[in-house]
Amino acid sequence: MGDGHGWSEPLSTHDYDAIVIGAGLGGLAAGGLLAHRGMSTAIFEQAPRVGGCCGSLRHGDYQFDVGATVVLFLDVIERFFRSTGREMARYVQFLPIEPLFEVVDQERRRFQIPTSPLETGELFASFSEEDGEGWRRFAEAAESGMAAAMTQIFTRRFQTLSDAREIARTSPSMTSDRSSLLHSFEKTLRSYFRSESILGALSLASYSVGLPPALAPGYAAFLSYAEHQGSYYPKGGMKALPEGMATAFAEDGGEIHLGARVSGILTEERRVVGVRLGDGREIRSRVVVGDINAKAIYGQLLPRSEVPLWARLALRSLRLSQSSCMLKLGIEGDEGFGAHHTLYSGGLEALNRIWFDDYERGRPSRGGYLLASIPSRTDPSLAPPGHHVVHLHTLAPYQLADGASWDDIQRREADRMLDFLEADFGVRLRERIRFAHLSTPLELEREVGLHRGALYGLESGLLSTSMFRPRMRSPIFDGLYLAGSSVHLGGGIPVCIGSGMIAADLVCEDASLAQSGSSGP
Amino acid sequence: MNEDGRQEQQLRSSRNGPRRQPRGRTVLYYWRLVRQLPWLVLRYKL
Ligand SMILES: Cc1cc2nc3c(=O)[nH]c(=O)nc-3n(C[C@H](O)[C@H](O)[C@H](O)COP(=O)(O)OP(=O)(O)OC[C@H]3O[C@@H](n4cnc5c(N)ncnc54)[C@H](O)[C@@H]3O)c2cc1C
């Protein structure tokens, strides 16, 4: 680690104190705090809009989500706004989502999972006494840890062994079920529940750490309990969150440059000194915060010769999280859309099967599950009266095995998803479709800059999270900081905002160290 | 509980999953972790 992070140079040699690459939530959080603390800060964003994976796109009369469809852990977002001296509600408002989920299982039975843990317990008890009792134990294990710890951990450093010790000392873990640290997600979930329908409903949470139930870590099973603390949708669509953060940033004097792709990070003797834009312009700064995948930062934006072999090997050993495709539909009529999210579930086993048989072999998934999100259920302004916007998500590999391109199979895959819904769950949408577009992993990469379409940056297993992910303060380049889904704890809105807040703290800490250093004798 | 409710419950509980994760997949879980061990020091350093 260098000693000064470049802070002792006179300001006049720089265009900005800080440059942020990417206006995703991590970048907006980092930029927002830096600008609020008085640093001249500019965010360069390749897309024509802010938000990255958390945003909205209009197609005709319908407004669709780009990626994320639900917000959990609102208090992290509140904490961000408070740290910039603001009240969240003046920048973005949230509508509660109720019920959390509707599930349609293999037998085509529908049931709704409510937010209230108590009512969920009653629902599960109606499946069997064992499942009701399982929920009681599950909730207890989650609550004793998670409720107190989760939101704290999102905004705390977890990069080194001493951070880990500090966290262990001051906050309880995500769950009091210690065996879930050792076992897989599947094994953990099966130790609480028996019913296939319940296992199928709760196992989708494994994909949020980028792995199927058989391979995800056991503690991640408790993520599905997190939703019971409340799940929300921003009023006006997902874009309302990043736009609110961007407004706060601009009020504090920050600049956002849209349509400005960064093509390289400038370095001098292992210290970053600015960025090169796609049009060849060079912009100088004291620090650079990258809110894009660490694999892209070290592998594409920095000069290869300056990234040591050990670091390239470490990066190569980290796998990307999964990619997916999303069929966006504008639908006429109300029937069939009982909840903001409907999970068409083939069961826990189906999630493993499509991972091993299809996804890992480079094939689009042949069934398994579909997650429908219908945000117009919560915010009717997203579609004309009597219409809905529907997103159907499923797992989809970025690289197709047979050499085909997503551009060529887009139509066929959209049809296949509709066929699956019809054949396995009896849901017929075709006659009611007024707009359809399949967004593929390739499209997510082109439009949201998402490296190889990896939804949550890097896979987030027991040995690939927190201190086993790239550090937010680069150990190789002075003045380089990382935020977003490939660092810290992984993907997800609150975690990425937390990563940006930590990155900003690190920048400020180094700045004040350097300043007190340079004013010394 | 009425007759319909009882039938429904029987139907539901008849669709139970295995109590344990199949052995092969348990082994796979640990095997994939073991394969990452050689990289841990480098990952931690980065
Ligand atoms: C399909 C999908 C569904 C999801 N669902 C949920 C959900 O329901 N709830 C939830 O909490 N999370 C969800 N997530 C995860 C969550 O949206 C992300 O983890 C989070 O928004 C990522 O934030 P980030 O800071 O990493 O930046 P990103 O969103 O990855 O943004 C990075 C930004 O950098 C820009 N960029 C990239 N390269 C360059 C460059 N060279 N120069 C300039 N700019 C560049 C991109 O255009 C982009 O705007 C979902 C993600 C996806 C993809």
Coordinates of C-alpha atoms and ligand atoms in Angstrom, one line a residue:
Chain A
M1 CA 0.0 0.0 0.0
G2 CA 1.4 3.3 -1.0
D3 CA 1.8 6.1 1.5
G4 CA 0.0 9.1 0.2
H5 CA -2.7 8.2 -2.4
G6 CA -1.5 11.2 -4.4
W7 CA -3.1 13.7 -2.1
S8 CA -0.1 15.9 -1.6
E9 CA 0.0 17.2 -5.2
P10 CA -1.4 20.6 -5.9
L11 CA -5.0 20.6 -7.1
S12 CA -4.3 22.5 -10.3
T13 CA -2.8 19.5 -12.0
H14 CA -6.2 17.7 -11.7
D15 CA -9.6 18.3 -13.3
Y16 CA -11.3 16.7 -10.3
D17 CA -10.5 15.4 -6.9
A18 CA -12.4 12.2 -7.7
I19 CA -13.7 10.4 -10.8
V20 CA -16.3 7.7 -10.5
I21 CA -16.6 5.2 -13.3
G22 CA -20.3 4.2 -13.7
A23 CA -23.5 5.7 -12.2
G24 CA -24.7 2.4 -10.8
L25 CA -25.9 2.5 -7.1
G26 CA -22.4 1.9 -5.8
G27 CA -21.0 4.8 -7.9
L28 CA -23.8 7.1 -7.0
A29 CA -23.4 6.4 -3.3
A30 CA -19.6 6.9 -3.4
G31 CA -19.9 10.0 -5.6
G32 CA -22.7 11.4 -3.4
L33 CA -20.7 11.1 -0.2
L34 CA -17.5 12.5 -1.7
A35 CA -19.3 15.5 -3.2
H36 CA -21.1 16.1 0.1
R37 CA -17.8 16.1 1.9
G38 CA -16.5 18.9 -0.4
M39 CA -14.6 17.0 -3.1
S40 CA -15.0 18.0 -6.7
T41 CA -16.4 14.8 -8.1
A42 CA -17.5 13.7 -11.6
I43 CA -19.2 10.5 -12.5
F44 CA -18.7 9.1 -16.1
E45 CA -21.4 6.9 -17.2
Q46 CA -21.4 5.1 -20.6
A47 CA -25.2 4.8 -20.8
P48 CA -27.7 7.6 -21.5
R49 CA -29.2 7.2 -18.0
V50 CA -28.1 6.6 -14.4
G51 CA -28.8 3.5 -12.3
G52 CA -27.1 0.7 -14.2
C53 CA -29.0 -2.5 -13.2
C54 CA -31.4 -0.5 -11.1
G55 CA -33.4 1.5 -13.6
S56 CA -36.4 1.8 -15.9
L57 CA -36.8 1.7 -19.6
R58 CA -39.9 2.9 -21.5
H59 CA -41.3 0.9 -24.5
G60 CA -44.3 2.6 -25.9
D61 CA -46.9 3.0 -23.1
Y62 CA -45.1 0.6 -20.8
Q63 CA -42.3 1.3 -18.3
F64 CA -40.1 -1.8 -17.6
D65 CA -37.5 -2.4 -15.0
V66 CA -33.9 -2.8 -16.4
G67 CA -32.9 -5.4 -13.8
A68 CA -33.8 -5.1 -10.1
T69 CA -37.5 -5.4 -9.3
V70 CA -37.6 -5.1 -5.5
V71 CA -35.9 -3.2 -2.7
L72 CA -35.1 -4.7 0.6
F73 CA -33.4 -3.2 3.7
L74 CA -34.7 0.4 3.2
D75 CA -32.8 1.5 6.2
V76 CA -29.5 1.3 4.3
I77 CA -30.9 3.7 1.7
E78 CA -32.1 6.0 4.5
R79 CA -28.7 5.9 6.1
F80 CA -27.1 7.0 2.8
F81 CA -29.4 10.0 2.5
R82 CA -28.9 10.8 6.1
S83 CA -25.1 10.8 5.6
T84 CA -25.5 13.5 3.1
G85 CA -27.7 15.5 5.5
R86 CA -30.9 14.7 3.7
E87 CA -34.3 13.1 4.3
M88 CA -34.9 10.1 2.0
A89 CA -38.6 10.8 1.4
R90 CA -37.8 14.1 -0.3
Y91 CA -35.8 12.2 -3.0
V92 CA -37.5 8.9 -3.4
Q93 CA -40.6 7.3 -2.0
F94 CA -41.2 3.6 -1.6
L95 CA -44.4 1.6 -1.9
P96 CA -44.8 -1.6 0.2
I97 CA -45.1 -4.8 -1.7
E98 CA -47.8 -7.2 -0.3
P99 CA -47.9 -10.2 -0.5
L100 CA -44.2 -10.8 -0.9
F101 CA -44.7 -13.6 -3.4
E102 CA -47.3 -15.7 -5.0
V103 CA -46.1 -19.2 -5.7
V104 CA -47.5 -21.6 -8.3
D105 CA -46.1 -25.0 -7.6
Q106 CA -45.6 -28.1 -9.8
E107 CA -49.2 -29.2 -9.0
R108 CA -50.4 -25.7 -10.2
R109 CA -51.4 -24.9 -6.7
R110 CA -51.2 -21.2 -5.8
F111 CA -50.4 -19.8 -2.4
Q112 CA -49.3 -16.3 -1.3
I113 CA -46.5 -15.7 1.1
P114 CA -47.3 -12.7 3.3
T115 CA -44.8 -10.3 4.8
S116 CA -45.9 -11.1 8.4
P117 CA -43.7 -14.0 9.7
L118 CA -46.6 -15.1 11.9
E119 CA -49.0 -15.5 9.0
T120 CA -46.3 -17.2 7.0
G121 CA -46.0 -19.7 9.9
E122 CA -49.7 -20.4 9.7
L123 CA -49.5 -20.9 6.0
F124 CA -46.6 -23.3 6.3
A125 CA -48.4 -25.2 9.1
S126 CA -51.3 -25.8 6.7
F127 CA -48.8 -27.8 4.6
S128 CA -47.8 -30.0 7.5
E129 CA -47.1 -29.7 11.2
E130 CA -43.4 -30.3 10.5
D131 CA -43.3 -27.3 8.1
G132 CA -45.0 -25.0 10.6
E133 CA -42.6 -26.1 13.2
G134 CA -39.7 -25.7 10.7
W135 CA -40.7 -22.1 10.0
R136 CA -40.7 -21.4 13.7
R137 CA -37.1 -22.7 14.1
F138 CA -36.1 -21.0 10.8
A139 CA -37.5 -17.6 11.9
E140 CA -35.9 -17.9 15.3
A141 CA -32.5 -18.7 13.8
A142 CA -32.7 -15.9 11.3
E143 CA -34.1 -13.3 13.8
S144 CA -31.6 -13.9 16.5
G145 CA -28.8 -12.9 14.0
M146 CA -30.0 -11.3 10.9
A147 CA -32.4 -8.6 12.2
A148 CA -29.7 -7.0 14.2
A149 CA -26.7 -7.7 11.9
M150 CA -27.6 -7.5 8.3
T151 CA -28.1 -3.9 7.7
Q152 CA -25.1 -3.1 9.9
I153 CA -22.9 -5.4 7.9
F154 CA -23.8 -3.8 4.6
T155 CA -22.1 -0.6 5.5
R156 CA -19.2 -2.1 7.4
R157 CA -15.8 -3.0 6.1
F158 CA -15.3 -6.7 5.7
Q159 CA -12.0 -6.9 3.8
T160 CA -9.5 -8.3 6.2
L161 CA -9.2 -10.8 9.1
S162 CA -9.2 -7.9 11.6
D163 CA -12.4 -6.6 10.0
A164 CA -13.9 -10.1 10.4
R165 CA -12.8 -10.2 14.1
E166 CA -14.3 -6.8 14.7
I167 CA -17.6 -7.8 13.1
A168 CA -17.7 -11.1 15.1
R169 CA -17.0 -9.1 18.2
T170 CA -19.6 -6.4 17.7
S171 CA -22.5 -7.9 15.8
P172 CA -24.1 -11.3 15.8
S173 CA -23.9 -13.3 12.6
M174 CA -26.6 -13.5 9.9
T175 CA -28.1 -16.5 11.7
S176 CA -27.6 -18.3 15.0
D177 CA -27.6 -21.6 13.1
R178 CA -23.8 -22.2 13.1
S179 CA -24.1 -25.4 11.0
S180 CA -25.3 -23.3 8.1
L181 CA -21.7 -21.9 7.9
L182 CA -20.5 -25.4 7.1
H183 CA -23.3 -26.8 5.0
S184 CA -24.9 -26.1 1.6
F185 CA -28.0 -24.0 1.1
E186 CA -29.9 -27.1 0.1
K187 CA -28.8 -29.1 3.2
T188 CA -29.7 -26.2 5.4
L189 CA -33.1 -25.6 3.9
R190 CA -34.0 -29.3 4.0
S191 CA -33.1 -29.4 7.7
Y192 CA -36.1 -27.0 8.3
F193 CA -38.7 -27.9 5.7
R194 CA -40.3 -31.0 4.1
S195 CA -42.9 -29.8 1.6
E196 CA -41.6 -29.6 -2.0
S197 CA -43.8 -26.6 -2.5
I198 CA -42.1 -24.7 0.3
L199 CA -38.6 -25.9 -0.5
G200 CA -39.2 -24.7 -4.1
A201 CA -40.4 -21.3 -3.0
L202 CA -37.6 -20.7 -0.5
S203 CA -34.8 -22.0 -2.7
L204 CA -34.9 -19.3 -5.2
A205 CA -32.9 -17.1 -2.8
S206 CA -29.8 -19.3 -3.6
Y207 CA -29.6 -17.6 -7.0
S208 CA -29.3 -14.3 -5.3
V209 CA -25.8 -15.3 -4.3
G210 CA -25.2 -16.6 -7.9
L211 CA -25.4 -20.3 -7.2
P212 CA -28.0 -23.1 -7.2
P213 CA -29.3 -24.6 -3.9
A214 CA -26.7 -27.5 -4.0
L215 CA -23.7 -25.1 -4.3
A216 CA -24.8 -21.9 -2.4
P217 CA -23.6 -21.5 1.2
G218 CA -26.0 -22.6 3.9
Y219 CA -26.3 -19.2 5.6
A220 CA -27.7 -17.7 2.3
A221 CA -30.9 -19.7 3.0
F222 CA -31.7 -17.1 5.6
L223 CA -31.8 -14.4 2.9
S224 CA -35.3 -15.5 2.1
Y225 CA -36.3 -14.5 5.6
A226 CA -34.9 -11.0 5.0
E227 CA -37.9 -10.2 2.8
H228 CA -40.1 -10.5 5.8
Q229 CA -38.6 -7.3 7.1
G230 CA -40.5 -5.6 4.3
S231 CA -40.0 -5.4 0.5
Y232 CA -40.6 -2.2 -1.5
Y233 CA -40.9 -0.7 -4.9
P234 CA -39.9 2.9 -5.7
K235 CA -42.8 5.1 -6.6
G236 CA -42.4 5.9 -10.3
G237 CA -40.3 2.8 -11.1
M238 CA -36.9 1.5 -10.2
K239 CA -35.2 4.5 -11.8
A240 CA -36.6 6.8 -9.0
L241 CA -33.9 5.5 -6.6
P242 CA -30.8 6.3 -8.7
E243 CA -32.4 9.5 -10.0
G244 CA -33.0 10.6 -6.4
M245 CA -29.4 9.8 -5.5
A246 CA -28.2 11.7 -8.6
T247 CA -30.3 14.7 -7.7
A248 CA -28.6 14.8 -4.2
F249 CA -25.2 14.4 -5.8
A250 CA -25.9 17.3 -8.2
E251 CA -27.1 19.5 -5.4
D252 CA -23.8 19.0 -3.7
G253 CA -22.0 20.2 -6.8
G254 CA -21.2 16.7 -8.4
E255 CA -21.2 16.4 -12.2
I256 CA -22.6 13.4 -14.1
H257 CA -21.5 12.9 -17.7
L258 CA -23.9 10.5 -19.5
G259 CA -22.9 8.7 -22.7
A260 CA -19.3 8.9 -21.5
R261 CA -17.6 5.6 -21.6
V262 CA -14.3 5.2 -19.8
S263 CA -11.9 3.2 -22.0
G264 CA -8.9 3.2 -19.7
I265 CA -7.6 4.2 -16.3
L266 CA -4.4 6.3 -16.5
T267 CA -1.6 5.4 -14.2
E268 CA 1.9 6.6 -13.3
E269 CA 4.1 4.4 -11.3
R270 CA 1.3 2.3 -9.9
R271 CA -0.8 5.3 -9.0
V272 CA -4.0 6.2 -10.8
V273 CA -4.0 9.7 -12.2
G274 CA -7.3 9.8 -14.1
V275 CA -9.2 8.2 -16.9
R276 CA -9.3 8.1 -20.7
L277 CA -12.7 8.4 -22.3
G278 CA -13.9 6.5 -25.4
D279 CA -13.4 9.6 -27.5
G280 CA -9.8 9.8 -26.5
R281 CA -10.0 12.7 -24.0
E282 CA -8.0 12.3 -20.8
I283 CA -9.4 13.6 -17.6
R284 CA -7.1 13.8 -14.5
S285 CA -8.1 13.2 -10.9
R286 CA -6.5 12.4 -7.6
V287 CA -8.6 9.2 -7.2
V288 CA -10.7 6.9 -9.3
V289 CA -13.6 4.9 -7.9
G290 CA -14.7 2.1 -10.2
D291 CA -18.3 1.0 -9.9
I292 CA -17.9 -1.8 -12.5
N293 CA -16.8 -5.4 -12.3
A294 CA -13.4 -5.8 -10.7
K295 CA -12.6 -8.3 -13.5
A296 CA -13.2 -5.5 -16.1
I297 CA -11.2 -2.9 -14.0
Y298 CA -8.1 -5.0 -13.6
G299 CA -8.5 -7.0 -16.8
Q300 CA -9.6 -4.3 -19.3
L301 CA -9.2 -0.7 -18.0
L302 CA -5.8 -0.9 -16.4
P303 CA -2.6 -1.5 -18.4
R304 CA -2.1 -5.3 -18.4
S305 CA 1.7 -5.0 -17.8
E306 CA 1.0 -3.2 -14.5
V307 CA -1.3 -5.7 -13.1
P308 CA 0.9 -8.4 -11.4
L309 CA 0.5 -12.0 -12.3
W310 CA -0.6 -13.0 -8.8
A311 CA -3.5 -10.5 -9.1
R312 CA -4.5 -11.8 -12.5
L313 CA -4.5 -15.3 -11.1
A314 CA -6.6 -14.3 -8.1
L315 CA -9.1 -12.6 -10.4
R316 CA -9.2 -15.6 -12.7
S317 CA -10.0 -17.9 -9.8
L318 CA -13.1 -15.9 -9.0
R319 CA -16.1 -17.0 -11.0
L320 CA -18.7 -14.6 -12.3
S321 CA -22.2 -14.7 -10.9
Q322 CA -25.0 -16.1 -13.0
S323 CA -26.5 -14.4 -16.0
S324 CA -30.2 -14.4 -16.9
C325 CA -32.6 -13.3 -19.5
M326 CA -35.8 -11.4 -19.0
L327 CA -38.9 -11.4 -21.2
K328 CA -40.6 -8.0 -21.0
L329 CA -44.3 -8.0 -21.8
G330 CA -46.9 -5.4 -22.0
I331 CA -50.2 -7.3 -21.2
E332 CA -53.8 -6.3 -21.6
G333 CA -56.1 -7.4 -18.7
D334 CA -55.8 -8.0 -15.0
E335 CA -56.4 -11.7 -14.6
G336 CA -53.7 -13.9 -13.3
F337 CA -51.5 -11.3 -11.7
G338 CA -52.2 -11.6 -8.0
A339 CA -49.0 -10.3 -6.7
H340 CA -45.9 -8.1 -7.6
H341 CA -43.9 -11.3 -7.8
T342 CA -45.1 -14.7 -8.9
L343 CA -42.8 -17.6 -8.8
Y344 CA -43.7 -20.5 -11.2
S345 CA -41.7 -23.1 -9.4
G346 CA -40.6 -26.5 -10.6
G347 CA -39.3 -27.2 -7.1
L348 CA -35.8 -27.1 -5.4
E349 CA -34.6 -29.9 -7.5
A350 CA -35.5 -28.1 -10.7
L351 CA -33.2 -25.2 -9.8
N352 CA -30.3 -27.6 -9.4
R353 CA -31.1 -29.5 -12.6
I354 CA -31.3 -26.5 -14.9
W355 CA -28.0 -25.2 -13.4
F356 CA -26.1 -28.5 -13.9
D357 CA -27.8 -29.7 -17.1
D358 CA -28.4 -26.5 -18.9
Y359 CA -26.6 -23.4 -17.5
E360 CA -23.2 -24.9 -16.9
R361 CA -23.3 -26.5 -20.3
G362 CA -24.1 -23.3 -22.1
R363 CA -27.7 -24.0 -22.9
P364 CA -30.7 -21.7 -22.3
S365 CA -32.8 -23.4 -19.5
R366 CA -35.5 -25.8 -20.6
G367 CA -38.0 -25.0 -17.9
G368 CA -37.3 -25.3 -14.2
Y369 CA -38.8 -22.1 -13.0
L370 CA -39.9 -18.6 -14.1
L371 CA -40.0 -15.6 -11.8
A372 CA -42.6 -13.1 -13.0
S373 CA -42.5 -9.6 -11.7
I374 CA -45.4 -7.3 -12.3
P375 CA -44.5 -3.9 -10.8
S376 CA -47.7 -2.3 -12.2
R377 CA -49.5 -4.3 -9.5
T378 CA -47.8 -2.0 -7.0
D379 CA -47.5 1.1 -9.1
P380 CA -50.3 1.3 -11.7
S381 CA -48.7 4.4 -13.4
L382 CA -46.3 2.1 -15.2
A383 CA -48.9 0.8 -17.7
P384 CA -52.1 2.2 -19.2
P385 CA -55.3 1.5 -17.2
G386 CA -56.3 -2.1 -17.4
H387 CA -52.8 -3.2 -18.6
H388 CA -49.7 -4.6 -16.9
V389 CA -46.0 -4.7 -17.3
V390 CA -44.7 -8.2 -16.8
H391 CA -41.1 -9.4 -16.6
L392 CA -40.3 -13.1 -16.8
H393 CA -36.8 -13.9 -15.5
T394 CA -34.9 -17.1 -15.9
L395 CA -31.4 -18.4 -15.8
A396 CA -29.5 -18.0 -19.1
P397 CA -25.8 -18.5 -19.9
Y398 CA -23.8 -15.6 -21.5
Q399 CA -21.8 -18.0 -23.7
L400 CA -23.9 -20.4 -25.7
A401 CA -22.4 -23.9 -26.2
D402 CA -23.2 -24.4 -29.8
G403 CA -21.6 -21.2 -30.9
A404 CA -25.0 -19.5 -31.4
S405 CA -25.5 -15.9 -30.6
W406 CA -28.2 -14.6 -28.4
D407 CA -29.2 -12.2 -31.2
D408 CA -30.1 -15.2 -33.3
I409 CA -32.1 -17.2 -30.8
Q410 CA -33.9 -14.4 -29.0
R411 CA -37.3 -15.0 -30.6
R412 CA -37.1 -18.8 -30.2
E413 CA -36.2 -18.4 -26.5
A414 CA -39.0 -15.9 -25.8
D415 CA -41.5 -18.4 -27.4
R416 CA -40.0 -21.2 -25.3
M417 CA -40.6 -19.2 -22.0
L418 CA -44.2 -18.6 -23.0
D419 CA -44.6 -22.3 -23.9
F420 CA -43.2 -23.4 -20.6
L421 CA -45.7 -21.2 -18.7
E422 CA -48.5 -22.5 -20.7
A423 CA -47.7 -26.2 -20.7
D424 CA -46.5 -26.5 -17.1
F425 CA -48.6 -24.0 -15.3
G426 CA -51.6 -23.4 -17.6
V427 CA -50.9 -19.7 -17.9
R428 CA -51.9 -18.4 -21.4
L429 CA -50.6 -14.9 -22.1
R430 CA -50.1 -14.9 -25.9
E431 CA -53.5 -13.4 -26.9
R432 CA -53.0 -10.6 -24.4
I433 CA -49.5 -9.5 -25.3
R434 CA -49.3 -5.9 -26.7
F435 CA -45.6 -5.6 -26.4
A436 CA -42.8 -8.1 -26.1
H437 CA -39.0 -8.0 -25.9
L438 CA -36.5 -10.5 -24.6
S439 CA -33.6 -8.9 -22.9
T440 CA -30.6 -11.3 -23.1
P441 CA -27.3 -11.5 -21.1
L442 CA -25.6 -9.9 -24.2
E443 CA -28.1 -7.0 -24.2
L444 CA -27.5 -6.4 -20.5
E445 CA -23.8 -6.2 -21.2
R446 CA -24.3 -3.8 -24.1
E447 CA -26.8 -1.6 -22.5
V448 CA -26.0 -1.7 -18.8
G449 CA -22.3 -2.3 -19.2
L450 CA -22.8 -5.5 -17.1
H451 CA -19.6 -7.6 -17.6
R452 CA -20.6 -10.8 -19.4
G453 CA -24.2 -10.2 -18.2
A454 CA -23.2 -11.4 -14.6
L455 CA -26.2 -10.2 -12.5
Y456 CA -24.5 -10.0 -9.2
G457 CA -20.9 -9.4 -10.3
L458 CA -19.1 -12.3 -8.9
E459 CA -20.4 -15.6 -7.5
S460 CA -20.7 -15.2 -3.7
G461 CA -19.9 -18.5 -2.0
L462 CA -18.3 -19.1 1.4
L463 CA -14.8 -18.6 -0.1
S464 CA -15.7 -15.9 -2.6
T465 CA -17.4 -13.2 -0.5
S466 CA -16.2 -10.3 1.7
M467 CA -12.5 -10.7 2.4
F468 CA -12.0 -13.2 -0.5
R469 CA -13.2 -10.6 -3.0
P470 CA -11.2 -7.8 -4.4
R471 CA -10.6 -5.0 -1.9
M472 CA -12.3 -1.7 -2.1
R473 CA -9.0 0.1 -1.6
S474 CA -6.8 -1.4 -4.3
P475 CA -3.7 -3.0 -2.9
I476 CA -1.9 -2.5 -6.2
F477 CA -2.7 1.0 -7.4
D478 CA -2.7 4.0 -5.1
G479 CA -5.8 6.2 -5.5
L480 CA -7.9 3.3 -7.0
Y481 CA -11.1 2.3 -5.1
L482 CA -13.7 -0.2 -6.0
A483 CA -17.4 -0.3 -5.3
G484 CA -20.4 -2.3 -6.6
S485 CA -21.5 -5.9 -6.9
S486 CA -18.1 -7.5 -7.5
V487 CA -16.6 -6.3 -4.2
H488 CA -17.7 -6.3 -0.5
L489 CA -20.6 -8.8 0.1
G490 CA -21.9 -9.1 -3.5
G491 CA -24.8 -7.8 -5.5
G492 CA -28.1 -6.4 -4.5
I493 CA -29.3 -2.8 -4.0
P494 CA -28.5 -2.2 -0.3
V495 CA -25.1 -4.1 -0.5
C496 CA -24.0 -2.0 -3.5
I497 CA -25.0 1.3 -1.8
G498 CA -23.1 0.1 1.3
S499 CA -20.0 -0.6 -0.9
G500 CA -20.1 2.9 -2.3
M501 CA -20.4 4.4 1.2
I502 CA -17.4 2.3 2.4
A503 CA -15.4 3.3 -0.7
A504 CA -16.1 7.0 0.0
D505 CA -15.0 6.6 3.6
L506 CA -11.7 5.0 2.5
V507 CA -11.1 7.8 0.1
C508 CA -11.7 10.4 2.8
E509 CA -9.6 8.5 5.3
D510 CA -6.6 8.4 3.0
A511 CA -7.1 12.0 2.0
S512 CA -7.0 13.2 5.6
L513 CA -4.0 10.9 6.4
A514 CA -2.1 12.4 3.5
Q515 CA -3.1 15.9 4.4
S516 CA -2.1 15.6 8.0
G517 CA 1.1 13.9 6.7
S518 CA 1.9 16.7 4.3
S519 CA 1.2 19.4 6.9
G520 CA 3.6 17.8 9.3
P521 CA 7.3 18.7 9.8
Chain B
M1 CA -61.2 -29.2 9.5
N2 CA -63.8 -30.1 6.8
E3 CA -63.4 -32.9 4.3
D4 CA -62.0 -30.6 1.6
G5 CA -59.4 -29.1 3.9
R6 CA -58.3 -32.6 5.1
Q7 CA -57.9 -33.8 1.5
E8 CA -56.0 -30.6 0.6
Q9 CA -53.6 -31.2 3.5
Q10 CA -53.1 -34.8 2.6
L11 CA -52.3 -33.8 -0.9
R12 CA -49.9 -31.2 0.3
S13 CA -48.0 -33.4 2.7
S14 CA -47.9 -36.2 0.2
R15 CA -45.4 -34.0 -1.9
N16 CA -42.6 -34.0 0.5
G17 CA -38.9 -33.8 -0.5
P18 CA -36.2 -36.0 0.8
R19 CA -35.1 -35.2 4.4
R20 CA -31.5 -34.9 3.3
Q21 CA -29.6 -33.5 0.4
P22 CA -28.5 -36.4 -1.8
R23 CA -25.0 -37.6 -0.9
G24 CA -23.5 -37.0 -4.3
R25 CA -24.4 -33.4 -4.1
T26 CA -23.1 -33.0 -0.6
V27 CA -19.7 -34.3 -1.8
L28 CA -19.9 -31.9 -4.8
Y29 CA -20.5 -28.9 -2.4
Y30 CA -17.4 -29.6 -0.4
W31 CA -15.3 -30.6 -3.4
R32 CA -16.1 -27.2 -5.1
L33 CA -15.0 -25.5 -1.8
V34 CA -11.8 -27.5 -1.6
R35 CA -10.9 -26.6 -5.2
Q36 CA -10.9 -23.0 -4.2
L37 CA -8.5 -23.4 -1.3
P38 CA -5.3 -22.9 -3.3
W39 CA -6.4 -19.5 -4.4
L40 CA -7.5 -18.2 -1.0
V41 CA -4.3 -16.4 -0.1
L42 CA -4.2 -14.6 -3.5
R43 CA -7.8 -13.7 -3.2
Y44 CA -7.3 -12.3 0.2
K45 CA -4.3 -10.3 -0.9
L46 CA -6.3 -8.7 -3.8
Ligands
LIG1 C1 -31.8 -8.8 -13.9 C2 -31.4 -8.3 -12.5 C3 -32.3 -8.4 -11.4 C4 -31.9 -7.9 -10.2 N1 -32.9 -7.9 -9.2 C5 -32.6 -7.3 -8.0 C6 -33.6 -7.1 -7.0 O1 -34.8 -7.4 -7.3 N2 -33.2 -6.5 -5.8 C7 -31.9 -6.1 -5.6 O2 -31.7 -5.6 -4.5 N3 -31.0 -6.3 -6.5 C8 -31.3 -6.9 -7.7 N4 -30.3 -7.0 -8.7 C9 -28.9 -6.6 -8.3 C10 -28.7 -5.1 -8.3 O3 -29.5 -4.5 -9.3 C11 -27.3 -4.8 -8.6 O4 -26.5 -5.6 -7.7 C12 -26.9 -3.4 -8.3 O5 -27.9 -2.5 -8.9 C13 -25.6 -3.2 -9.0 O6 -25.0 -1.9 -8.7 P1 -23.5 -1.5 -9.0 O7 -23.2 -0.4 -8.1 O8 -22.7 -2.7 -9.0 O9 -23.6 -1.0 -10.5 P2 -24.2 -1.4 -11.9 O10 -25.7 -1.4 -11.8 O11 -23.5 -2.6 -12.4 O12 -23.8 -0.2 -12.7 C14 -22.6 0.1 -13.3 C15 -22.7 1.2 -14.2 O13 -21.4 1.4 -14.8 C16 -21.6 1.8 -16.2 N5 -20.4 1.4 -16.9 C17 -20.0 0.1 -17.2 N6 -18.8 0.2 -17.8 C18 -18.5 1.5 -17.9 C19 -17.4 2.2 -18.5 N7 -16.4 1.6 -19.1 N8 -17.4 3.6 -18.5 C20 -18.5 4.3 -17.9 N9 -19.5 3.6 -17.4 C21 -19.5 2.3 -17.4 C22 -22.9 1.0 -16.6 O14 -23.5 1.5 -17.7 C23 -23.7 1.0 -15.3 O15 -24.6 2.1 -15.4 C24 -30.6 -7.5 -10.0 C25 -29.7 -7.4 -11.0 C26 -30.1 -7.8 -12.3 C27 -29.1 -7.6 -13.4

